[in-house]
């Protein structure tokens, strides 16, 4: 099975330094270096499409632009790239969400994928008017996805649950194709929802042994439901022609971390209710030392950024080998990012993807021969252009 690669749209801003934010932490000042205008995000999306990324993830939260609206606009500047739209089911009616997805599919030619984010931080959820606790939020997510899938299947839905109630819900028009549902979470409640409703289970970039345990856990839960699901991983990347160049870039990023900012962000993230976030924090313990936690796996990003906090760092060949290692565990989809996102897309797309292609692990999803030809130039615009 050919590997699938997705890139990331930094709707919280971009920079040559790490942009923070997520899980209740504010976006760092670097987020203002390249504001997330439609013009700039479209540059990234077009580059990703050309290089062979199948889709692009957009985050969700008070710290970034809305994913539905932003990707709908960016989609008009691309042709085939799909958009993995992160959203929180507690903020939408399931019928309305099913209708939005159907409209999105028709207006973009079937380029929507959904990243369902239950919401890990009660304080942020309360700001949106959601006062359920974490386990109740996951229970509601399960009800939500059950209703949405029934609507997409053409059913008229009557549902009276603990958290959601709809009567005579139905769609006049159905999505074609039905969007793939991506879902992540490390808690027992998250695992149950993922096993029952997700098409792709996502994990953040933990060392291979920990990822293998997660895969076995979810596979077992899915088998109990009579289902099989695919697996994906979310990582940053710093890949260069040589390992020395890549690690020099990691050190440059690390040198840009203000110690007081690190302490403040780590204190905030330490209060996170997310089990996945706590697993990320445990990888580095807030220390700037010993950040290579596995060969070519660097935990430095997580010092100033919530959520995904690890990066693959090394030569193109080393990064390709780590990807192959994760694939041997059962990972088929990789959601990647790097700072700045426009330039790093090219480093990975021109350096790593051709090596994976030679190993028959990857093929360009849009133009099978594209990477055998000279790379087309995508002009750089001034930061924040539109």
mmCIF file of C-alpha atoms in Angstrom:
data_model
loop_
_atom_site.group_PDB
_atom_site.id
_atom_site.type_symbol
_atom_site.label_atom_id
_atom_site.label_comp_id
_atom_site.label_asym_id
_atom_site.label_seq_id
_atom_site.Cartn_x
_atom_site.Cartn_y
_atom_site.Cartn_z
ATOM 1 C CA UNK A 1 0.000 0.000 0.000
ATOM 2 C CA UNK A 2 1.405 3.384 -1.035
ATOM 3 C CA UNK A 3 1.979 5.807 1.809
ATOM 4 C CA UNK A 4 -0.111 8.966 1.959
ATOM 5 C CA UNK A 5 1.382 12.296 3.008
ATOM 6 C CA UNK A 6 -0.475 15.402 4.135
ATOM 7 C CA UNK A 7 0.927 18.830 4.914
ATOM 8 C CA UNK A 8 -0.294 21.479 7.367
ATOM 9 C CA UNK A 9 -1.841 24.920 6.903
ATOM 10 C CA UNK A 10 -0.628 27.202 9.721
ATOM 11 C CA UNK A 11 -3.826 29.124 10.333
ATOM 12 C CA UNK A 12 -2.261 30.527 13.526
ATOM 13 C CA UNK A 13 0.543 32.203 11.573
ATOM 14 C CA UNK A 14 3.929 31.088 10.284
ATOM 15 C CA UNK A 15 7.558 31.991 10.852
ATOM 16 C CA UNK A 16 11.174 30.950 10.531
ATOM 17 C CA UNK A 17 10.832 30.191 14.246
ATOM 18 C CA UNK A 18 8.447 27.810 16.010
ATOM 19 C CA UNK A 19 4.958 29.275 16.346
ATOM 20 C CA UNK A 20 3.293 28.233 19.593
ATOM 21 C CA UNK A 21 -0.342 27.909 20.536
ATOM 22 C CA UNK A 22 -2.823 25.142 21.176
ATOM 23 C CA UNK A 23 -4.204 23.399 24.253
ATOM 24 C CA UNK A 24 -4.945 26.652 26.005
ATOM 25 C CA UNK A 25 -1.571 28.295 25.323
ATOM 26 C CA UNK A 26 -1.344 31.562 23.389
ATOM 27 C CA UNK A 27 0.238 31.903 19.962
ATOM 28 C CA UNK A 28 3.822 33.125 20.352
ATOM 29 C CA UNK A 29 4.996 36.386 18.807
ATOM 30 C CA UNK A 30 6.501 34.468 15.884
ATOM 31 C CA UNK A 31 2.944 33.875 14.688
ATOM 32 C CA UNK A 32 2.905 37.460 13.471
ATOM 33 C CA UNK A 33 5.878 37.035 11.135
ATOM 34 C CA UNK A 34 3.703 35.615 8.357
ATOM 35 C CA UNK A 35 0.021 36.200 9.124
ATOM 36 C CA UNK A 36 -2.332 33.425 7.930
ATOM 37 C CA UNK A 37 -3.800 35.286 4.985
ATOM 38 C CA UNK A 38 -5.629 33.412 2.251
ATOM 39 C CA UNK A 39 -2.848 34.450 -0.119
ATOM 40 C CA UNK A 40 -0.060 32.969 1.971
ATOM 41 C CA UNK A 41 -1.947 29.819 2.931
ATOM 42 C CA UNK A 42 -2.794 29.296 -0.736
ATOM 43 C CA UNK A 43 0.915 29.458 -1.584
ATOM 44 C CA UNK A 44 1.547 26.645 0.876
ATOM 45 C CA UNK A 45 -1.411 24.640 -0.425
ATOM 46 C CA UNK A 46 -0.324 24.972 -4.063
ATOM 47 C CA UNK A 47 3.227 23.937 -3.181
ATOM 48 C CA UNK A 48 1.935 20.907 -1.269
ATOM 49 C CA UNK A 49 -0.314 19.922 -4.183
ATOM 50 C CA UNK A 50 2.531 20.168 -6.663
ATOM 51 C CA UNK A 51 4.962 18.209 -4.502
ATOM 52 C CA UNK A 52 2.602 15.285 -3.976
ATOM 53 C CA UNK A 53 0.943 15.820 -0.609
ATOM 54 C CA UNK A 54 -2.584 14.430 -0.818
ATOM 55 C CA UNK A 55 -4.140 16.801 1.685
ATOM 56 C CA UNK A 56 -3.538 19.518 4.258
ATOM 57 C CA UNK A 57 -4.595 19.595 7.906
ATOM 58 C CA UNK A 58 -5.987 22.751 9.465
ATOM 59 C CA UNK A 59 -6.215 23.013 13.268
ATOM 60 C CA UNK A 60 -9.150 24.127 15.375
ATOM 61 C CA UNK A 61 -9.353 26.314 18.453
ATOM 62 C CA UNK A 62 -9.582 29.870 19.681
ATOM 63 C CA UNK A 63 -5.878 30.345 18.844
ATOM 64 C CA UNK A 64 -6.254 29.978 15.048
ATOM 65 C CA UNK A 65 -8.512 30.912 12.157
ATOM 66 C CA UNK A 66 -11.668 28.871 11.590
ATOM 67 C CA UNK A 67 -10.845 25.768 9.569
ATOM 68 C CA UNK A 68 -14.115 25.451 7.613
ATOM 69 C CA UNK A 69 -14.084 29.019 6.325
ATOM 70 C CA UNK A 70 -10.351 29.199 5.661
ATOM 71 C CA UNK A 71 -10.090 25.963 3.708
ATOM 72 C CA UNK A 72 -13.210 26.765 1.709
ATOM 73 C CA UNK A 73 -11.444 29.912 0.501
ATOM 74 C CA UNK A 74 -8.069 28.246 -0.049
ATOM 75 C CA UNK A 75 -9.728 25.418 -1.984
ATOM 76 C CA UNK A 76 -10.583 27.907 -4.710
ATOM 77 C CA UNK A 77 -6.866 28.449 -5.308
ATOM 78 C CA UNK A 78 -6.035 24.738 -5.657
ATOM 79 C CA UNK A 79 -7.273 21.945 -7.899
ATOM 80 C CA UNK A 80 -6.877 18.528 -6.255
ATOM 81 C CA UNK A 81 -5.465 18.969 -2.763
ATOM 82 C CA UNK A 82 -7.845 17.718 -0.081
ATOM 83 C CA UNK A 83 -8.445 19.512 3.197
ATOM 84 C CA UNK A 84 -8.451 17.748 6.547
ATOM 85 C CA UNK A 85 -10.731 20.120 8.423
ATOM 86 C CA UNK A 86 -10.457 19.913 12.209
ATOM 87 C CA UNK A 87 -13.667 20.725 14.054
ATOM 88 C CA UNK A 88 -15.270 20.179 17.444
ATOM 89 C CA UNK A 89 -18.607 18.362 17.352
ATOM 90 C CA UNK A 90 -19.844 20.061 20.520
ATOM 91 C CA UNK A 91 -20.120 23.361 18.650
ATOM 92 C CA UNK A 92 -22.379 22.157 15.813
ATOM 93 C CA UNK A 93 -25.657 20.344 15.356
ATOM 94 C CA UNK A 94 -24.914 16.914 13.836
ATOM 95 C CA UNK A 95 -27.507 17.528 11.120
ATOM 96 C CA UNK A 96 -25.947 20.881 10.279
ATOM 97 C CA UNK A 97 -22.449 19.390 10.226
ATOM 98 C CA UNK A 98 -23.598 16.597 7.898
ATOM 99 C CA UNK A 99 -25.144 19.230 5.616
ATOM 100 C CA UNK A 100 -21.999 21.390 5.691
ATOM 101 C CA UNK A 101 -19.870 18.405 4.717
ATOM 102 C CA UNK A 102 -22.230 17.568 1.873
ATOM 103 C CA UNK A 103 -22.086 21.127 0.552
ATOM 104 C CA UNK A 104 -18.301 21.205 0.891
ATOM 105 C CA UNK A 105 -17.938 18.017 -1.145
ATOM 106 C CA UNK A 106 -20.059 19.362 -3.995
ATOM 107 C CA UNK A 107 -18.400 22.767 -4.101
ATOM 108 C CA UNK A 108 -14.823 21.414 -4.011
ATOM 109 C CA UNK A 109 -15.208 18.268 -6.079
ATOM 110 C CA UNK A 110 -14.973 15.870 -3.133
ATOM 111 C CA UNK A 111 -11.931 17.331 -1.371
ATOM 112 C CA UNK A 112 -13.073 17.237 2.268
ATOM 113 C CA UNK A 113 -11.749 15.032 5.062
ATOM 114 C CA UNK A 114 -12.799 15.531 8.676
ATOM 115 C CA UNK A 115 -10.563 15.583 11.749
ATOM 116 C CA UNK A 116 -12.942 15.227 14.685
ATOM 117 C CA UNK A 117 -11.524 16.952 17.781
ATOM 118 C CA UNK A 118 -13.521 16.327 20.933
ATOM 119 C CA UNK A 119 -11.718 19.107 22.820
ATOM 120 C CA UNK A 120 -9.128 18.450 25.494
ATOM 121 C CA UNK A 121 -9.361 21.616 27.589
ATOM 122 C CA UNK A 122 -12.507 22.382 29.598
ATOM 123 C CA UNK A 123 -11.546 26.022 30.072
ATOM 124 C CA UNK A 124 -11.427 26.642 26.324
ATOM 125 C CA UNK A 125 -14.623 24.643 25.769
ATOM 126 C CA UNK A 126 -16.464 26.771 28.334
ATOM 127 C CA UNK A 127 -15.511 29.861 26.361
ATOM 128 C CA UNK A 128 -17.635 28.439 23.558
ATOM 129 C CA UNK A 129 -20.515 27.608 25.892
ATOM 130 C CA UNK A 130 -19.693 23.905 26.333
ATOM 131 C CA UNK A 131 -19.718 22.863 30.000
ATOM 132 C CA UNK A 132 -19.481 19.071 29.718
ATOM 133 C CA UNK A 133 -16.556 17.266 31.318
ATOM 134 C CA UNK A 134 -14.046 15.317 29.243
ATOM 135 C CA UNK A 135 -15.689 11.866 29.371
ATOM 136 C CA UNK A 136 -19.095 13.379 28.608
ATOM 137 C CA UNK A 137 -17.612 15.204 25.621
ATOM 138 C CA UNK A 138 -16.372 11.907 24.206
ATOM 139 C CA UNK A 139 -19.777 10.303 24.786
ATOM 140 C CA UNK A 140 -21.395 13.186 22.929
ATOM 141 C CA UNK A 141 -18.890 12.808 20.098
ATOM 142 C CA UNK A 142 -19.899 9.158 19.725
ATOM 143 C CA UNK A 143 -23.577 10.114 19.479
ATOM 144 C CA UNK A 144 -22.724 12.915 17.052
ATOM 145 C CA UNK A 145 -20.786 10.686 14.665
ATOM 146 C CA UNK A 146 -23.477 8.007 14.773
ATOM 147 C CA UNK A 147 -26.094 10.535 13.683
ATOM 148 C CA UNK A 148 -23.865 12.048 10.991
ATOM 149 C CA UNK A 149 -23.019 8.680 9.465
ATOM 150 C CA UNK A 150 -26.682 7.641 9.388
ATOM 151 C CA UNK A 151 -27.557 10.897 7.626
ATOM 152 C CA UNK A 152 -24.795 10.369 5.080
ATOM 153 C CA UNK A 153 -26.191 6.878 4.470
ATOM 154 C CA UNK A 154 -29.504 8.439 3.472
ATOM 155 C CA UNK A 155 -31.423 7.541 6.604
ATOM 156 C CA UNK A 156 -34.038 9.633 8.365
ATOM 157 C CA UNK A 157 -32.763 9.859 11.917
ATOM 158 C CA UNK A 158 -34.645 9.955 15.198
ATOM 159 C CA UNK A 159 -32.204 9.957 18.081
ATOM 160 C CA UNK A 160 -32.739 10.574 21.772
ATOM 161 C CA UNK A 161 -29.457 10.200 23.590
ATOM 162 C CA UNK A 162 -27.831 11.399 26.752
ATOM 163 C CA UNK A 163 -26.451 14.483 25.005
ATOM 164 C CA UNK A 164 -28.118 14.844 21.585
ATOM 165 C CA UNK A 165 -31.722 14.769 20.423
ATOM 166 C CA UNK A 166 -32.919 15.009 16.809
ATOM 167 C CA UNK A 167 -36.264 14.110 15.264
ATOM 168 C CA UNK A 168 -36.890 13.436 11.578
ATOM 169 C CA UNK A 169 -33.378 14.559 10.620
ATOM 170 C CA UNK A 170 -32.498 13.963 6.969
ATOM 171 C CA UNK A 171 -30.445 15.403 4.147
ATOM 172 C CA UNK A 172 -31.798 16.524 0.801
ATOM 173 C CA UNK A 173 -28.417 15.915 -0.852
ATOM 174 C CA UNK A 174 -25.653 13.578 0.212
ATOM 175 C CA UNK A 175 -21.857 13.985 0.139
ATOM 176 C CA UNK A 176 -20.075 12.227 -2.693
ATOM 177 C CA UNK A 177 -17.747 10.770 -1.689
ATOM 178 C CA UNK A 178 -18.525 10.444 2.011
ATOM 179 C CA UNK A 179 -15.700 12.239 3.857
ATOM 180 C CA UNK A 180 -13.135 10.109 5.634
ATOM 181 C CA UNK A 181 -13.207 10.614 9.413
ATOM 182 C CA UNK A 182 -9.884 11.057 11.229
ATOM 183 C CA UNK A 183 -9.820 10.826 15.001
ATOM 184 C CA UNK A 184 -7.167 10.884 17.723
ATOM 185 C CA UNK A 185 -7.048 10.473 21.474
ATOM 186 C CA UNK A 186 -5.137 8.503 24.076
ATOM 187 C CA UNK A 187 -7.747 8.088 26.816
ATOM 188 C CA UNK A 188 -9.977 4.994 27.163
ATOM 189 C CA UNK A 189 -13.012 7.087 26.221
ATOM 190 C CA UNK A 190 -11.257 8.296 23.064
ATOM 191 C CA UNK A 191 -10.266 4.763 22.088
ATOM 192 C CA UNK A 192 -13.842 3.539 22.216
ATOM 193 C CA UNK A 193 -15.087 6.345 19.972
ATOM 194 C CA UNK A 194 -12.205 5.911 17.526
ATOM 195 C CA UNK A 195 -12.763 2.171 17.219
ATOM 196 C CA UNK A 196 -16.454 2.591 16.487
ATOM 197 C CA UNK A 197 -16.501 5.618 14.202
ATOM 198 C CA UNK A 198 -13.113 6.576 12.700
ATOM 199 C CA UNK A 199 -11.677 5.639 9.327
ATOM 200 C CA UNK A 200 -8.158 6.722 10.334
ATOM 201 C CA UNK A 201 -6.845 6.792 13.902
ATOM 202 C CA UNK A 202 -4.221 9.499 14.458
ATOM 203 C CA UNK A 203 -1.431 9.573 17.002
ATOM 204 C CA UNK A 204 1.118 12.244 17.733
ATOM 205 C CA UNK A 205 4.763 11.415 17.079
ATOM 206 C CA UNK A 206 5.786 9.235 19.972
ATOM 207 C CA UNK A 207 8.725 6.790 19.752
ATOM 208 C CA UNK A 208 7.972 3.645 17.712
ATOM 209 C CA UNK A 209 7.486 1.330 20.705
ATOM 210 C CA UNK A 210 4.793 3.598 22.143
ATOM 211 C CA UNK A 211 3.134 3.983 18.746
ATOM 212 C CA UNK A 212 3.093 0.200 18.311
ATOM 213 C CA UNK A 213 1.217 -0.174 21.615
ATOM 214 C CA UNK A 214 -1.365 2.390 20.516
ATOM 215 C CA UNK A 215 -1.904 0.640 17.208
ATOM 216 C CA UNK A 216 -2.393 -2.719 18.931
ATOM 217 C CA UNK A 217 -4.839 -1.135 21.392
ATOM 218 C CA UNK A 218 -7.021 0.489 18.738
ATOM 219 C CA UNK A 219 -6.890 -2.545 16.454
ATOM 220 C CA UNK A 220 -8.187 -4.692 19.296
ATOM 221 C CA UNK A 221 -11.012 -2.266 20.105
ATOM 222 C CA UNK A 222 -11.950 -1.981 16.422
ATOM 223 C CA UNK A 223 -11.977 -5.770 16.025
ATOM 224 C CA UNK A 224 -14.506 -5.960 18.846
ATOM 225 C CA UNK A 225 -16.716 -3.720 16.699
ATOM 226 C CA UNK A 226 -16.116 -5.850 13.618
ATOM 227 C CA UNK A 227 -14.149 -3.032 12.008
ATOM 228 C CA UNK A 228 -10.690 -2.403 10.627
ATOM 229 C CA UNK A 229 -9.255 1.094 10.489
ATOM 230 C CA UNK A 230 -6.124 2.759 9.123
ATOM 231 C CA UNK A 231 -3.479 4.577 11.136
ATOM 232 C CA UNK A 232 -1.781 7.932 10.748
ATOM 233 C CA UNK A 233 0.813 9.957 12.646
ATOM 234 C CA UNK A 234 1.300 13.695 13.136
ATOM 235 C CA UNK A 235 4.911 14.959 13.080
ATOM 236 C CA UNK A 236 7.017 17.989 12.257
ATOM 237 C CA UNK A 237 10.019 17.560 9.971
ATOM 238 C CA UNK A 238 13.458 19.121 9.595
ATOM 239 C CA UNK A 239 15.147 17.362 6.688
ATOM 240 C CA UNK A 240 18.276 18.522 4.856
ATOM 241 C CA UNK A 241 20.917 17.224 2.476
ATOM 242 C CA UNK A 242 23.061 16.178 5.447
ATOM 243 C CA UNK A 243 22.307 15.277 9.047
ATOM 244 C CA UNK A 244 24.644 18.057 10.214
ATOM 245 C CA UNK A 245 22.603 20.673 8.356
ATOM 246 C CA UNK A 246 19.336 19.340 9.776
ATOM 247 C CA UNK A 247 20.528 19.316 13.374
ATOM 248 C CA UNK A 248 22.008 22.787 12.931
ATOM 249 C CA UNK A 249 18.522 23.969 11.977
ATOM 250 C CA UNK A 250 17.047 22.253 15.054
ATOM 251 C CA UNK A 251 19.634 24.005 17.218
ATOM 252 C CA UNK A 252 18.787 27.341 15.581
ATOM 253 C CA UNK A 253 15.128 26.859 16.459
ATOM 254 C CA UNK A 254 16.026 25.845 20.004
ATOM 255 C CA UNK A 255 18.245 28.917 20.418
ATOM 256 C CA UNK A 256 15.197 31.027 19.624
ATOM 257 C CA UNK A 257 13.252 29.713 22.639
ATOM 258 C CA UNK A 258 13.137 32.241 25.448
ATOM 259 C CA UNK A 259 13.560 30.297 28.735
ATOM 260 C CA UNK A 260 10.798 32.268 30.449
ATOM 261 C CA UNK A 261 8.447 31.564 27.550
ATOM 262 C CA UNK A 262 9.269 27.860 27.785
ATOM 263 C CA UNK A 263 8.542 27.835 31.525
ATOM 264 C CA UNK A 264 5.261 29.682 31.069
ATOM 265 C CA UNK A 265 4.054 27.434 28.260
ATOM 266 C CA UNK A 266 5.098 24.264 30.066
ATOM 267 C CA UNK A 267 3.219 25.377 33.180
ATOM 268 C CA UNK A 268 0.117 25.936 31.089
ATOM 269 C CA UNK A 269 0.397 22.655 29.218
ATOM 270 C CA UNK A 270 1.032 20.835 32.489
ATOM 271 C CA UNK A 271 -2.559 21.647 33.463
ATOM 272 C CA UNK A 272 -3.936 20.100 30.274
ATOM 273 C CA UNK A 273 -6.693 17.494 30.612
ATOM 274 C CA UNK A 274 -5.512 15.805 27.417
ATOM 275 C CA UNK A 275 -3.806 12.470 27.986
ATOM 276 C CA UNK A 276 -2.095 12.825 24.623
ATOM 277 C CA UNK A 277 -0.707 16.212 25.675
ATOM 278 C CA UNK A 278 0.613 14.754 28.911
ATOM 279 C CA UNK A 279 2.342 11.996 26.927
ATOM 280 C CA UNK A 280 3.983 14.688 24.777
ATOM 281 C CA UNK A 281 5.197 16.555 27.874
ATOM 282 C CA UNK A 282 6.642 13.378 29.358
ATOM 283 C CA UNK A 283 8.938 12.984 26.358
ATOM 284 C CA UNK A 284 11.059 15.998 27.345
ATOM 285 C CA UNK A 285 9.973 16.895 30.889
ATOM 286 C CA UNK A 286 10.333 20.591 30.123
ATOM 287 C CA UNK A 287 14.118 20.251 29.829
ATOM 288 C CA UNK A 288 16.163 21.638 26.951
ATOM 289 C CA UNK A 289 18.603 18.723 27.294
ATOM 290 C CA UNK A 290 18.457 15.266 25.714
ATOM 291 C CA UNK A 291 15.723 16.200 23.264
ATOM 292 C CA UNK A 292 16.577 13.454 20.762
ATOM 293 C CA UNK A 293 14.303 10.861 22.381
ATOM 294 C CA UNK A 294 14.796 8.252 19.636
ATOM 295 C CA UNK A 295 17.109 8.293 16.623
ATOM 296 C CA UNK A 296 16.055 11.282 14.492
ATOM 297 C CA UNK A 297 13.031 12.008 16.731
ATOM 298 C CA UNK A 298 13.382 15.432 18.396
ATOM 299 C CA UNK A 299 11.024 16.669 21.137
ATOM 300 C CA UNK A 300 12.088 20.311 20.999
ATOM 301 C CA UNK A 301 8.983 21.662 19.276
ATOM 302 C CA UNK A 302 6.849 20.604 22.240
ATOM 303 C CA UNK A 303 8.692 23.006 24.524
ATOM 304 C CA UNK A 304 6.738 25.953 23.091
ATOM 305 C CA UNK A 305 3.836 24.387 21.209
ATOM 306 C CA UNK A 306 0.795 22.466 22.379
ATOM 307 C CA UNK A 307 -0.336 19.350 20.545
ATOM 308 C CA UNK A 308 2.123 17.650 18.216
ATOM 309 C CA UNK A 309 5.534 18.312 19.743
ATOM 310 C CA UNK A 310 8.047 16.060 17.984
ATOM 311 C CA UNK A 311 9.943 16.359 14.724
ATOM 312 C CA UNK A 312 11.822 13.976 12.469
ATOM 313 C CA UNK A 313 15.289 15.519 12.123
ATOM 314 C CA UNK A 314 18.081 14.297 9.881
ATOM 315 C CA UNK A 315 19.289 13.793 6.354
ATOM 316 C CA UNK A 316 16.712 12.961 3.717
ATOM 317 C CA UNK A 317 17.794 9.321 3.846
ATOM 318 C CA UNK A 318 17.516 9.168 7.656
ATOM 319 C CA UNK A 319 14.064 10.734 7.680
ATOM 320 C CA UNK A 320 12.945 8.337 4.945
ATOM 321 C CA UNK A 321 14.152 5.409 7.065
ATOM 322 C CA UNK A 322 12.252 6.607 10.138
ATOM 323 C CA UNK A 323 9.119 6.911 8.017
ATOM 324 C CA UNK A 324 9.638 3.383 6.733
ATOM 325 C CA UNK A 325 10.056 2.225 10.335
ATOM 326 C CA UNK A 326 6.737 3.742 11.378
ATOM 327 C CA UNK A 327 5.147 2.235 8.296
ATOM 328 C CA UNK A 328 6.339 -1.229 9.315
ATOM 329 C CA UNK A 329 4.400 -0.740 12.558
ATOM 330 C CA UNK A 330 1.193 -0.075 10.607
ATOM 331 C CA UNK A 331 1.258 3.684 9.908
ATOM 332 C CA UNK A 332 0.050 4.462 6.386
ATOM 333 C CA UNK A 333 -0.650 8.210 6.587
ATOM 334 C CA UNK A 334 1.724 10.969 7.692
ATOM 335 C CA UNK A 335 0.599 14.511 8.539
ATOM 336 C CA UNK A 336 3.699 16.700 8.499
ATOM 337 C CA UNK A 337 4.690 20.301 9.037
ATOM 338 C CA UNK A 338 7.769 22.471 9.486
ATOM 339 C CA UNK A 339 8.845 26.064 10.061
ATOM 340 C CA UNK A 340 8.340 27.913 7.827
ATOM 341 C CA UNK A 341 5.742 25.737 6.166
ATOM 342 C CA UNK A 342 6.305 26.901 2.595
ATOM 343 C CA UNK A 343 10.045 26.245 2.548
ATOM 344 C CA UNK A 344 9.895 23.031 4.593
ATOM 345 C CA UNK A 345 7.320 21.564 2.200
ATOM 346 C CA UNK A 346 9.940 21.844 -0.521
ATOM 347 C CA UNK A 347 12.743 20.385 1.604
ATOM 348 C CA UNK A 348 10.645 17.306 2.319
ATOM 349 C CA UNK A 349 8.958 17.058 -1.071
ATOM 350 C CA UNK A 350 12.175 17.348 -3.053
ATOM 351 C CA UNK A 351 14.419 15.493 -0.609
ATOM 352 C CA UNK A 352 12.479 12.658 1.051
ATOM 353 C CA UNK A 353 9.571 11.794 -1.246
ATOM 354 C CA UNK A 354 11.829 10.797 -4.181
ATOM 355 C CA UNK A 355 13.670 8.357 -1.891
ATOM 356 C CA UNK A 356 10.406 6.785 -0.776
ATOM 357 C CA UNK A 357 9.319 6.579 -4.385
ATOM 358 C CA UNK A 358 12.473 4.643 -5.281
ATOM 359 C CA UNK A 359 11.594 2.185 -2.508
ATOM 360 C CA UNK A 360 8.063 1.787 -3.954
ATOM 361 C CA UNK A 361 6.624 3.172 -0.721
ATOM 362 C CA UNK A 362 5.048 6.248 -2.287
ATOM 363 C CA UNK A 363 3.703 7.524 -5.579
ATOM 364 C CA UNK A 364 2.534 11.005 -6.493
ATOM 365 C CA UNK A 365 -1.256 11.033 -5.989
ATOM 366 C CA UNK A 366 -1.915 13.490 -8.809
ATOM 367 C CA UNK A 367 0.933 13.238 -11.320
ATOM 368 C CA UNK A 368 2.819 9.920 -11.115
ATOM 369 C CA UNK A 369 5.755 11.228 -13.142
ATOM 370 C CA UNK A 370 5.869 14.696 -11.613
ATOM 371 C CA UNK A 371 8.896 14.172 -9.405
ATOM 372 C CA UNK A 372 10.922 12.872 -12.360
ATOM 373 C CA UNK A 373 10.582 16.300 -13.975
ATOM 374 C CA UNK A 374 12.166 19.611 -12.965
ATOM 375 C CA UNK A 375 10.263 21.196 -10.090
ATOM 376 C CA UNK A 376 7.983 24.009 -11.210
ATOM 377 C CA UNK A 377 8.620 27.320 -9.538
ATOM 378 C CA UNK A 378 6.039 28.548 -7.056
ATOM 379 C CA UNK A 379 6.818 32.242 -6.490
ATOM 380 C CA UNK A 380 7.342 33.488 -2.964
ATOM 381 C CA UNK A 381 5.130 36.369 -1.903
ATOM 382 C CA UNK A 382 5.644 38.818 0.879
ATOM 383 C CA UNK A 383 4.413 37.575 4.220
ATOM 384 C CA UNK A 384 0.707 38.180 4.656
ATOM 385 C CA UNK A 385 0.026 38.895 0.960
ATOM 386 C CA UNK A 386 -3.418 38.196 -0.401
#
